[in-house]
Short mmCIF file of C-alpha atoms and ligand atoms in Angstrom, two decimals:
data_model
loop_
_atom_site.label_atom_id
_atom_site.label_comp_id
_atom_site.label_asym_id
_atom_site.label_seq_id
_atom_site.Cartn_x
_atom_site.Cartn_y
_atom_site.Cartn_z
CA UNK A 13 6.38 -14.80 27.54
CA UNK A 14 3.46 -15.60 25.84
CA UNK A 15 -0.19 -13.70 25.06
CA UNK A 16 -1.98 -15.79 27.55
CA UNK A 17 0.22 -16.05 30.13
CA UNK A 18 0.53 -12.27 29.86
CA UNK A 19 -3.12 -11.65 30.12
CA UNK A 20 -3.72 -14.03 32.94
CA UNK A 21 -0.58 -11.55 34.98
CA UNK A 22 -2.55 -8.62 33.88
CA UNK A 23 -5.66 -9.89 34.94
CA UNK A 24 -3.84 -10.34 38.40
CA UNK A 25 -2.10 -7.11 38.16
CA UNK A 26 1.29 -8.90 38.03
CA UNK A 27 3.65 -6.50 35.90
CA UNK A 28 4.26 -7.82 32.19
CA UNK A 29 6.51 -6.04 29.71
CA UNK A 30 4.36 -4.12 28.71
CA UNK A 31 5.62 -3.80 25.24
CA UNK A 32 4.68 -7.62 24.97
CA UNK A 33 0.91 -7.68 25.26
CA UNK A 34 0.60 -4.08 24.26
CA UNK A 35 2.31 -4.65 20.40
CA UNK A 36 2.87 -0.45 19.14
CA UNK A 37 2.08 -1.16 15.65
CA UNK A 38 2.59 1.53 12.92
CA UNK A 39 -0.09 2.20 10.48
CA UNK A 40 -0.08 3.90 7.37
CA UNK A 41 -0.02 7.82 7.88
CA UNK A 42 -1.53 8.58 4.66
CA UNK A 43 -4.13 7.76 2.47
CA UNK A 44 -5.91 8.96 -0.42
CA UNK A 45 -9.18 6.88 -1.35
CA UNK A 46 -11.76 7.07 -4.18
CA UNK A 47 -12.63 6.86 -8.06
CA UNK A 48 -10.05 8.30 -9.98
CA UNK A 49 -7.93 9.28 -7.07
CA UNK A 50 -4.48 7.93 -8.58
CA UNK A 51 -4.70 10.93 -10.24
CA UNK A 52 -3.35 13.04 -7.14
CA UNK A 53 0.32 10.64 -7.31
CA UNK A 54 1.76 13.84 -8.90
CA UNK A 55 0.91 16.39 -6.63
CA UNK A 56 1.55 13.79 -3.22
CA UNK A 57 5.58 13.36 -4.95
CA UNK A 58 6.22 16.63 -5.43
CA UNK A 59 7.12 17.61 -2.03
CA UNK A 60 8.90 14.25 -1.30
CA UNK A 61 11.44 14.86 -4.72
CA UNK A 62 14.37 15.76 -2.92
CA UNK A 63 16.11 17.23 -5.72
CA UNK A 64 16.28 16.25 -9.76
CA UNK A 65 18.75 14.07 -9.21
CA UNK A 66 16.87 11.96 -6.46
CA UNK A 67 14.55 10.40 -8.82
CA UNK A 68 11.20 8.57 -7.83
CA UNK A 69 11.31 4.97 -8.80
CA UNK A 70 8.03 3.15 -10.18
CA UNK A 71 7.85 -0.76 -9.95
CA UNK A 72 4.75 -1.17 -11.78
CA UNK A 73 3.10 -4.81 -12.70
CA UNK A 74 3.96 -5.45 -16.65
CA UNK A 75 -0.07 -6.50 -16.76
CA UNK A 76 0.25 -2.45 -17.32
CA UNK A 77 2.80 -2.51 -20.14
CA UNK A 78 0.97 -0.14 -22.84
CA UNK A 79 -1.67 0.87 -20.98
CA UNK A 80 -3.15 4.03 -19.80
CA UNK A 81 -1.82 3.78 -16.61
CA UNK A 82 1.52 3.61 -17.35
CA UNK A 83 1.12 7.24 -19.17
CA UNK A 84 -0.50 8.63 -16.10
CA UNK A 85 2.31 8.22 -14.12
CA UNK A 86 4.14 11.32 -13.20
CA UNK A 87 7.46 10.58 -14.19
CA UNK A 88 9.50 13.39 -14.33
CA UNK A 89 13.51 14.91 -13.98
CA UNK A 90 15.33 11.22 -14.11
CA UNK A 91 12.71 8.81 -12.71
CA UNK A 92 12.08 5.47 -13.41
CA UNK A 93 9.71 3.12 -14.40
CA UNK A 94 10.43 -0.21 -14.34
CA UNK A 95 7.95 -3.13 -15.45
CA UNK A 96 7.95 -6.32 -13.75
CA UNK A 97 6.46 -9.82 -14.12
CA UNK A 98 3.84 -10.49 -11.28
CA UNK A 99 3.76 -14.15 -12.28
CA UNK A 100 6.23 -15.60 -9.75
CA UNK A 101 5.91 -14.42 -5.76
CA UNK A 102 9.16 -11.84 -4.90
CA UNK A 103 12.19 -13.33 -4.03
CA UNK A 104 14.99 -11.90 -1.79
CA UNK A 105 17.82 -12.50 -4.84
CA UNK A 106 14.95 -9.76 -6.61
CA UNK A 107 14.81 -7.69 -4.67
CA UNK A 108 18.72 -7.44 -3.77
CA UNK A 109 19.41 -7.50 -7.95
CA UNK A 110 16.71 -4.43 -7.88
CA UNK A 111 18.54 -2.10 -4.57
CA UNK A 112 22.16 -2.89 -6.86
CA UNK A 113 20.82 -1.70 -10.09
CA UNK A 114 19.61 1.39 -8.52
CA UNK A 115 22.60 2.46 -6.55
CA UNK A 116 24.36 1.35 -9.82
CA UNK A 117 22.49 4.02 -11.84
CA UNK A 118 22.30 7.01 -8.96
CA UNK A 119 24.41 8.51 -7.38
CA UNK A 120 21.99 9.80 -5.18
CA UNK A 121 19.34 7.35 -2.85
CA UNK A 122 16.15 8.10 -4.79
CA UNK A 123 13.78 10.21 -3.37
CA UNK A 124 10.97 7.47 -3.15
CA UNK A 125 9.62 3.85 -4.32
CA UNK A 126 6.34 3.40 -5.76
CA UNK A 127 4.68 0.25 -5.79
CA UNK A 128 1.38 -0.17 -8.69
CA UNK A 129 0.00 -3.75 -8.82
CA UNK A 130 -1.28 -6.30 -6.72
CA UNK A 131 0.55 -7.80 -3.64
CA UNK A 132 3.36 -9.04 -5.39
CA UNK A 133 4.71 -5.22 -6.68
CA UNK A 134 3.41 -3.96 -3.31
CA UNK A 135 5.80 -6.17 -1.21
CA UNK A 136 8.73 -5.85 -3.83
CA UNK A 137 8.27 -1.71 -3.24
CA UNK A 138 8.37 -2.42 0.33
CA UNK A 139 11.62 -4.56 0.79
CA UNK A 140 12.77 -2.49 -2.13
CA UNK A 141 12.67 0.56 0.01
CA UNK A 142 14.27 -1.04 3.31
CA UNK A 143 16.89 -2.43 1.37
CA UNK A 144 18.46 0.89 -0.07
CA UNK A 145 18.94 1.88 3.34
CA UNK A 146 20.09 -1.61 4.76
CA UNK A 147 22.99 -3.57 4.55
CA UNK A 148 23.69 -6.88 2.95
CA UNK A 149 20.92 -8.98 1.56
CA UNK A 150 16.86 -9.02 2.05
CA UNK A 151 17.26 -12.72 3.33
CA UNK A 152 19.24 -11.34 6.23
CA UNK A 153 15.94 -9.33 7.66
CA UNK A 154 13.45 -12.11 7.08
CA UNK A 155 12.01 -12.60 10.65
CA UNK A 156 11.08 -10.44 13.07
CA UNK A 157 12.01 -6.36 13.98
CA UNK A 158 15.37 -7.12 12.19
CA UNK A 159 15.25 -3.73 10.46
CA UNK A 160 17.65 -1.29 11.79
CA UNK A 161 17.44 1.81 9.67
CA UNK A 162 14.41 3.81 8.05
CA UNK A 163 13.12 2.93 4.77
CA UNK A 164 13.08 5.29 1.84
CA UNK A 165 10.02 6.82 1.49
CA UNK A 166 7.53 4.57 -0.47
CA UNK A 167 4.21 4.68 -1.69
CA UNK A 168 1.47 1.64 -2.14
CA UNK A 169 -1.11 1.49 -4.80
CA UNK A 170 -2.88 -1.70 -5.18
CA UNK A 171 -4.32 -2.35 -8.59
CA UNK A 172 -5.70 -6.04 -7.06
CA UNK A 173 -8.00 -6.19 -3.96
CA UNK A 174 -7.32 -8.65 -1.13
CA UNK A 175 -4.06 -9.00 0.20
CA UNK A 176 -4.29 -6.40 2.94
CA UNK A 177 -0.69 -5.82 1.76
CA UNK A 178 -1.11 -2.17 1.39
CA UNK A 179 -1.86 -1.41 4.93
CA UNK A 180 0.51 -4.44 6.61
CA UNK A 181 3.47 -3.79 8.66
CA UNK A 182 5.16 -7.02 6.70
CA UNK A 183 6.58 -7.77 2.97
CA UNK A 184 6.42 -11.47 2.10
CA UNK A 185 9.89 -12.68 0.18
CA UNK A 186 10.86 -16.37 -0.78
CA UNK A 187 14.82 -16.59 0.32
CA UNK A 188 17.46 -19.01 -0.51
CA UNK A 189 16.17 -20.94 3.10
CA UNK A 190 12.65 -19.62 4.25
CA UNK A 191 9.10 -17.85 2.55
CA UNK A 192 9.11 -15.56 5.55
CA UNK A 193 8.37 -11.93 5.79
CA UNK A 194 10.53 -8.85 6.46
CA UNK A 195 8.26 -7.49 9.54
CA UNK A 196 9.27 -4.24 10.73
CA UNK A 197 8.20 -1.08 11.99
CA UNK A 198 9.67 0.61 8.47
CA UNK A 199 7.96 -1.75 6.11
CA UNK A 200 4.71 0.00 6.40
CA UNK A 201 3.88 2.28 3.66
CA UNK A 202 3.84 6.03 4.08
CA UNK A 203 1.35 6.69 1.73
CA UNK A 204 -1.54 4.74 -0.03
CA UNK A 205 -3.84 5.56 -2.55
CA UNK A 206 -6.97 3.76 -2.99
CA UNK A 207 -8.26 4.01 -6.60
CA UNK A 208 -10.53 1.17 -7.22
CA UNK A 209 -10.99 1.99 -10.67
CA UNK A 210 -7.59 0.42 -11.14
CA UNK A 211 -8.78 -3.02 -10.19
CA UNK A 212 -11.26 -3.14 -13.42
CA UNK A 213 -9.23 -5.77 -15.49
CA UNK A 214 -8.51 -8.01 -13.15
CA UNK A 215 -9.33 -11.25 -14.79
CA UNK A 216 -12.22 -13.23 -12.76
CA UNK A 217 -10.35 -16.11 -11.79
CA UNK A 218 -7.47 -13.80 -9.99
CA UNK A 219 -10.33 -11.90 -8.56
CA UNK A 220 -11.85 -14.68 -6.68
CA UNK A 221 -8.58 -16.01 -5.21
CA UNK A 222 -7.00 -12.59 -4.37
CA UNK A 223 -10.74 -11.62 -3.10
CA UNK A 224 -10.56 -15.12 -0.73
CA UNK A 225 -7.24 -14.37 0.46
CA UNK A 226 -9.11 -11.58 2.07
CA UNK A 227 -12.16 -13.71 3.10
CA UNK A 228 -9.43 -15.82 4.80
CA UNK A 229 -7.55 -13.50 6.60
CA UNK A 230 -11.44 -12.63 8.15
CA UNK A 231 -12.45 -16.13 8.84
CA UNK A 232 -9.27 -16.77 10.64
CA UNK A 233 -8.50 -13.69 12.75
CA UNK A 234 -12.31 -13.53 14.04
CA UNK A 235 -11.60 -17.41 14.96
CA UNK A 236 -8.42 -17.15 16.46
CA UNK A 237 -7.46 -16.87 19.99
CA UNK A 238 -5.62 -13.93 19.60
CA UNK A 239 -9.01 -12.00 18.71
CA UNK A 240 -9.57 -8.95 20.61
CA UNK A 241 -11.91 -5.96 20.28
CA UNK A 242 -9.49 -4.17 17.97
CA UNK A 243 -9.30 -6.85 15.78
CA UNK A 244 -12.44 -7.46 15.77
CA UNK A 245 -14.09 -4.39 14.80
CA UNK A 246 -12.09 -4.16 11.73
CA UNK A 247 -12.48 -8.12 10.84
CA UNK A 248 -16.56 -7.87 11.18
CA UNK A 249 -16.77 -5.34 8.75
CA UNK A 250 -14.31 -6.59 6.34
CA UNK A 251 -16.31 -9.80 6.72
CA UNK A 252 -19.57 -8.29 5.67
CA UNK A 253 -18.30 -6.31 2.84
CA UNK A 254 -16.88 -9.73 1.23
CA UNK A 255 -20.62 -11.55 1.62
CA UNK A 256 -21.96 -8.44 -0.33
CA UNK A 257 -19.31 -8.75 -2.85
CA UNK A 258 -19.17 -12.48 -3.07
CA UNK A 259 -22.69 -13.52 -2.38
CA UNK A 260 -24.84 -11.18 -3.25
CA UNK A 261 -25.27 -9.34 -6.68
CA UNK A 262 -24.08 -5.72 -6.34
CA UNK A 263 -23.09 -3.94 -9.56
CA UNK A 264 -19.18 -4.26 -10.63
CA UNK A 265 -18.30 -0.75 -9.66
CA UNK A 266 -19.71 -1.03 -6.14
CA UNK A 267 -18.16 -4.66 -5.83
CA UNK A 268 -14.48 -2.92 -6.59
CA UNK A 269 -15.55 0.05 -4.09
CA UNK A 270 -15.88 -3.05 -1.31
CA UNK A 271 -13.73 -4.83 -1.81
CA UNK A 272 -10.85 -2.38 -1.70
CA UNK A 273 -12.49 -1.63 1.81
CA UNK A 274 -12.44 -4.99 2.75
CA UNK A 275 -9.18 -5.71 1.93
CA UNK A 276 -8.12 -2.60 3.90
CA UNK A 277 -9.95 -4.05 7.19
CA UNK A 278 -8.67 -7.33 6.69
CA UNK A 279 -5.39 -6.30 6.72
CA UNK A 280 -5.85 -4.24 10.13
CA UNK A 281 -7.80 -6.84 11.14
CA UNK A 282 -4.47 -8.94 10.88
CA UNK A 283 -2.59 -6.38 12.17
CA UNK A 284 -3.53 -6.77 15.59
CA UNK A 285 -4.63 -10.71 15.87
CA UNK A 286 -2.94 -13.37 13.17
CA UNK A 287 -4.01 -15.28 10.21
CA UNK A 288 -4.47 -19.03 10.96
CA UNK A 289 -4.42 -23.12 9.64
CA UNK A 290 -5.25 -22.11 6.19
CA UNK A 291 -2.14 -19.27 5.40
CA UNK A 292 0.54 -21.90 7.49
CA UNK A 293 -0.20 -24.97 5.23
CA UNK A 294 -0.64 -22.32 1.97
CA UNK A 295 3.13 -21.35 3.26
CA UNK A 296 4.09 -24.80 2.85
CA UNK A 297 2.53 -25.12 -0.52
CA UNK A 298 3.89 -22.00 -1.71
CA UNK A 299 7.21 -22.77 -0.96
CA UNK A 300 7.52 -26.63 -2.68
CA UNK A 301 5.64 -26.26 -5.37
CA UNK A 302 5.38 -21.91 -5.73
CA UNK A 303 2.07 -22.14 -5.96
CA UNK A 304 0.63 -18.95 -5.27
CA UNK A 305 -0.80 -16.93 -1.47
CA UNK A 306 -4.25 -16.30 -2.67
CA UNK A 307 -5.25 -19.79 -5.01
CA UNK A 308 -2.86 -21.76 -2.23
CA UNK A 309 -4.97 -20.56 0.54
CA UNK A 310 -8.50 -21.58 -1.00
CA UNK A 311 -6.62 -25.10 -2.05
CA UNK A 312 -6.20 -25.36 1.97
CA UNK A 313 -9.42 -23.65 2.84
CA UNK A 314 -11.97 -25.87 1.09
CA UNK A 315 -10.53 -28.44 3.42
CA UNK A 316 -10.55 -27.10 6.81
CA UNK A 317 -14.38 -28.02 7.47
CA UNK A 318 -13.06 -29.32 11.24
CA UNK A 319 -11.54 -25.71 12.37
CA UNK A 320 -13.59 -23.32 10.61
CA UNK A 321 -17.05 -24.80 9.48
CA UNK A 322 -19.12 -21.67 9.14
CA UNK A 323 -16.47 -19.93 6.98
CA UNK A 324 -15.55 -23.32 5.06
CA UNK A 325 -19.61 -23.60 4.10
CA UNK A 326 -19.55 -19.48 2.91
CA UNK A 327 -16.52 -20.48 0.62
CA UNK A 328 -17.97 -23.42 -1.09
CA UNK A 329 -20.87 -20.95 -1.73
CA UNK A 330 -18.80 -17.93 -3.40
CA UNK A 331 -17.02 -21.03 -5.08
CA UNK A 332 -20.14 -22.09 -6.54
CA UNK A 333 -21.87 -18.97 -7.27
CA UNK A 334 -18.79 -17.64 -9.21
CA UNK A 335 -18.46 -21.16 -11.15
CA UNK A 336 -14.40 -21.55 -9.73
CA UNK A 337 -13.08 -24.90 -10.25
CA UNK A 338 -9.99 -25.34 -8.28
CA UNK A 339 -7.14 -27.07 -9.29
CA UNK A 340 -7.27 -30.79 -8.13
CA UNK A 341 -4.58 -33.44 -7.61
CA UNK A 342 -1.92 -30.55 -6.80
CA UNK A 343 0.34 -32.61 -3.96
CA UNK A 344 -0.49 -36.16 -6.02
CA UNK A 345 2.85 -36.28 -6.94
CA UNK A 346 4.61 -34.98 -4.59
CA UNK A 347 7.68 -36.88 -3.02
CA UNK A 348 8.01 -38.35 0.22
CA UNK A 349 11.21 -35.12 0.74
CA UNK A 350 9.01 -32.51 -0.92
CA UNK A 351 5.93 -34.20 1.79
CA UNK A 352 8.08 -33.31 4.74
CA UNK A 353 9.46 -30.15 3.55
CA UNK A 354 5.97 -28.80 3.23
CA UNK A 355 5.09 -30.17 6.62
CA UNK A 356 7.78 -28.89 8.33
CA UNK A 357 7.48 -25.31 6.57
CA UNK A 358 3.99 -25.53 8.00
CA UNK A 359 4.38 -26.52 11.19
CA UNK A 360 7.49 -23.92 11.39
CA UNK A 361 4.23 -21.01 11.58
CA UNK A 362 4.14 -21.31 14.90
CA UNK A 363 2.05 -17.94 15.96
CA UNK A 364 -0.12 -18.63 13.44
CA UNK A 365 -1.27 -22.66 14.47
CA UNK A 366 -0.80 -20.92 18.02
CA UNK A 367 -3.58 -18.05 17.14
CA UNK A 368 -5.83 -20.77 15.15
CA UNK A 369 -5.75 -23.43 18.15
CA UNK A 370 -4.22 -21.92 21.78
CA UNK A 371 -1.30 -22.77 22.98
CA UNK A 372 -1.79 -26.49 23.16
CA UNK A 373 -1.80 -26.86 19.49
CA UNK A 374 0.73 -29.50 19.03
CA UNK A 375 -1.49 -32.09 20.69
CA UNK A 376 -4.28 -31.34 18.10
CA UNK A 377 -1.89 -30.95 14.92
CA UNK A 378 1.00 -33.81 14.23
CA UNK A 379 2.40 -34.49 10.71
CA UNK A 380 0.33 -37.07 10.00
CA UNK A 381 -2.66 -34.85 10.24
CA UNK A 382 -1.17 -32.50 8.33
CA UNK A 383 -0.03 -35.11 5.25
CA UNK A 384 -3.58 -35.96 5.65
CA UNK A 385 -4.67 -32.71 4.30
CA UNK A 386 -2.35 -32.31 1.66
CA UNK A 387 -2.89 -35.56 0.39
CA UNK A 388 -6.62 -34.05 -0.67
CA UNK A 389 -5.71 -31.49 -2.17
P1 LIG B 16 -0.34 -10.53 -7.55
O1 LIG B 16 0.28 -9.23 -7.26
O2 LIG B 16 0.53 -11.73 -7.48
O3 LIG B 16 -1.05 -10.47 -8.95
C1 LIG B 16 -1.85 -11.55 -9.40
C2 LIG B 16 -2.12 -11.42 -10.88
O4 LIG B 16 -3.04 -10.38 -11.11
C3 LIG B 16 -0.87 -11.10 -11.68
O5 LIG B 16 -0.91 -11.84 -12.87
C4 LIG B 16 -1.03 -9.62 -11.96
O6 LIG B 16 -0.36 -9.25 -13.15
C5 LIG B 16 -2.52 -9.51 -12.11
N1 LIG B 16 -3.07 -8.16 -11.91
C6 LIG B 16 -2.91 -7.34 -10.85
N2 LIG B 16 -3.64 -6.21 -11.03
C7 LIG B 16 -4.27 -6.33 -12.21
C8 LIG B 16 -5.16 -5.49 -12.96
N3 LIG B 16 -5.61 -4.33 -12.47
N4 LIG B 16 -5.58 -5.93 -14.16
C9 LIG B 16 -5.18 -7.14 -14.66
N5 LIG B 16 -4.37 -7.97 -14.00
C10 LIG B 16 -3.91 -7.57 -12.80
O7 LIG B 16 -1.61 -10.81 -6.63
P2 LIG B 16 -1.99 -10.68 -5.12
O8 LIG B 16 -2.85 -11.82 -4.82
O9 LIG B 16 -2.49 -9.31 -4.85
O10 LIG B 16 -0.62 -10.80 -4.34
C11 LIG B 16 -0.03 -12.02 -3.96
C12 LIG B 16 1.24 -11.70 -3.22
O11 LIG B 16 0.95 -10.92 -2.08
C13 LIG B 16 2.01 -12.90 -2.74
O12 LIG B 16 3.37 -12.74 -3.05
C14 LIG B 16 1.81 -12.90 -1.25
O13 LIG B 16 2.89 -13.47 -0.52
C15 LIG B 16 1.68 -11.43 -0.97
N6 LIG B 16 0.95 -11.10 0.25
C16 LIG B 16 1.47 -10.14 1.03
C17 LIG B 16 0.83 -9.75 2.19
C18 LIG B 16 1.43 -8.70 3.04
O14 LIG B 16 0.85 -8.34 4.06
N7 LIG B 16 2.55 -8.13 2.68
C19 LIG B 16 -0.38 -10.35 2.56
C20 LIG B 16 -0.90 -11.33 1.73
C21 LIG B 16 -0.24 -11.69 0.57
ZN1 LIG B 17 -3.12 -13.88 3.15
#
C-alpha cells in the first residue's frame, strides 16, 4: 500500500500496517564531532578489537597516500590499511574481490571496517562490512531490507562534505545489472566521527559538486510529497547552512564546520522523505556513461527550472559566484541504445519520481520528456 493511501486510512482511523507509514529507521548510535576529533579513532577501537588476531581494517581514499593522515591512523597488532582509488563509483565485483581477500588473509572476521574518504570509501566500508557476514555476492542485496545478518562493526569518517553518506541507512554499488543501493537496517554506521579539518584539501571543483549533492538532496526532500515535519526540520537547516556556505562569504574554516553539518541534516533529512527528479535522471547518467553522483546531479539540476524553480535559481547563483563551468555536450553522442538505457534506468526510480511528483507521476513524466532533458545536457 502506498504513503497516501495510508495516510488518507489513518486520517479515517482505518488500521494500516503500521510498519508501512511508520518506517523504524536506524540512525547512527555514535558520533564524535569537532576540530581535530579524528584523533579519538584510537581510543573508540580499542574496546571493539576483539583480540590481536581480529584486526581492524582501514579502507582509506589513496588522495591520502603519504600524508599525515595516513600516519595518524591507529594501526596496531595485524591491521590493515588498504588505499583505494576514489576515481570510479564502488562496484559490487569490488567490493566482493575486497570481503575474499580478507577472509583469504584472516582467519578470524576482523574486528571492524573503517571507512576515511568521501562517499565513495564510505559506501565501500559499508557493503564491505555486510558482506563479511553475508553470503554470496553484494549484487545479490541490492534492493530493499535484503540483509539478513548483522554487519561487522564499522566506522564512517568522511574526509568530503555532502553526500549524507555517513549518516544513511543505504550504500550505493554499480552491479553487473543495476546502480542500486544495499538498504538495510545493518548498513548504517555504528560510529562516525566528524573532523572537518579533514575536508581542507578538497580541491574546489569537487567541493562544489559534492557540496550540491547536498544542496540537492535539500531542494528535493523539502519539495517532495513525502515531506513531513521530521524531514523537514532537519532539511531547513541543512538548507540554510548551504546558502551561508555557498552564497555568502564566511571564512574557510567555518565553511568546512557547515558544511559537515549540512551534509549531516541532509542526509536525515533523506532519511525520512526521498531525494527527487534530479538524483533519478543523475542515476541514469551515472550508470551509461559513469559519470559521477555529485557533478551528475548538478548536470540534471541546472535543468529542472519546471519542478524546482526557487532551488534551480539558488544553484545558478553558487554556480556563478564560485566561477563552475559545467561540462557541456555530455549525452551529444550518445546512442539511440545508450538513450533508452538511461531512460529506462531513470524512470526505474520509482519512489523517487513518486516523492518529486505524487502518485500520478507517469502522466507528467514520459520518455520523451525525459530524452528532452538529456538531450541539453
Ligand atoms: P568521492 O568519495 O567520490 O570523492 C571525490 C573526489 O574527492 C575523489 O577524487 C577523492 O579522492 C577526493 N577527496 C575526498 N576527500 C578529499 C580530501 N580531503 N582532500 C582531497 N581530495 C579528497 O566523493 P563524494 O561525492 O563524497 O561521493 C560520491 C559517492 O557517494 C558516489 O559513489 C555516490 O553514489 C555515493 N553516495 C552515497 C550516498 C549514500 O547515502 N550512501 C549518498 C550520496 C552519494
Ligand atoms: Zn545524492
Amino acid at each position: 500500500m502506498n504513503m497516501q493511501a495510508n495516510k488518507e486510512m489513518a486520517k479515517k482511523n482505518i488500521p494500516t500496517k503500521a510498519s508501512e507509514e511508520f518506517r523504524n529507521f536506524p540512525m547512527v548510535p555514535r558520533v564524535v564531532y569537532g576540530i581535530g576529533s579524528f584523533s579519538t579513532l584510537g581510543d573508540i577501537l580499542m574496546p571493539k578489537r576483539k583480540h590481536s588476531e581480529a584486526p581492524m581494517i582501514y579502507l582509506v581514499d589513496d588522495v591520502f597516500e603519504n600524508t599525515e593522515i595516513i600516519n595518524r591512523i591507529p594501526s596496531i597488532f595485524c591491521d590493515q590499511i588498504i588505499l583505494i582509488s576514489a576515481d570510479e563509483e564502488p562496484k559490487t565485483e569490488q567490493v566482493d574481490a575486497l570481503v575474499n581477500m580478507i577472509r583469504e588473509t584472516y582467519t578470524e572476521l576482523p574486528s571492524g571496517i573503517i571507512g576515511i574518504g568521501g562517499g565513495t570509501l564510505l559506501d565501500l566500508a559499508k557493503a564491505v562490512a555486510i558482506m563479511l557476514t553475508n553470503n554470496g555476492s553484494a549484487s545479490e542485496y541490492q534492493g530493499w531490507d535484503l540483509v539478513n545478518k548483522k554487519s561487522i562493526y564499522h566506522v564512517g569518517i568522511p574526509t568530503i562534505s555532502g553526500t549524507g553518506a555517513e549518516v544513511s541507512r543505504t550504500t550505493v554499488l554499480m552491479g553487473p545489472e543495476k546502480k542500486l543501493g544495499i538498504n538495510s537496517d545493518y548498513t548504517t554506521f555504528d560510529q562516525v566521527i566528524l573532523d572537518p579539518d579533514l575536508t581542507i584539501g578538497v580541491p574546489k571543483e569537487q567541493w562544489f559538486y559534492t557540496g550540491m549533492d547536498c544542496f540537492i538532496h535539500c531542494v528535493e526532500s523539502l519539495n517532495g510529497t513525502f515531506l513531513n515535519a521530521f524531514s523537514k526540520s532537519y532539511g531547513e537547516k541543512s538548507l540554510e547552512l548551504c546558502k551561508e556556505v555557498f552564497l555568502e562569504d564566511i571564512e574557510e574554516s567555518d565553511s568546512r564546520e557547515k558544511l559537515m553539518m549540512a551534509s549531516w541534516h541532509g542526509g536525515m533529512s533523506i532519511a525520512y522523505s526521498q531525494v527527487g527528479v534530479a538524483h533519478a535522471m543523475s542515476y541514469g547518467l551515472g550508470y551509461v556513461l559513469g559519470v559521477k553522483h555529485g557533478i551528475g546531479n548538478c548536470l540534471v539540476f541546472q535543468f529542472l527550472e519546471e519542478f524546482y524553480p526557487e532551488g534551480v535559481q539558488l544553484f545558478n547563483l553558487m554556480l556563478e559566484k564560485h566561477n563552475i563551468i559545467l561540462p557541456k555536450g555530455v549525452c551529444s553522442n550518445l546512442s539511440d541504445n545508450e538513450m533508452n538505457t538511461m531512460i529506462t534506468v531513470a524512470m526505474g526510480m520509482e519512489p523517487l519520481w513518486e516523492n518529486a511528483l505524487g502518485e500520478q507521476w507517469k502522466s507528467i513524466i514520459s520518455p520523451k520528456k525525459l530524452k528532452a532533458i538529456y538531450q541539453k545536457i
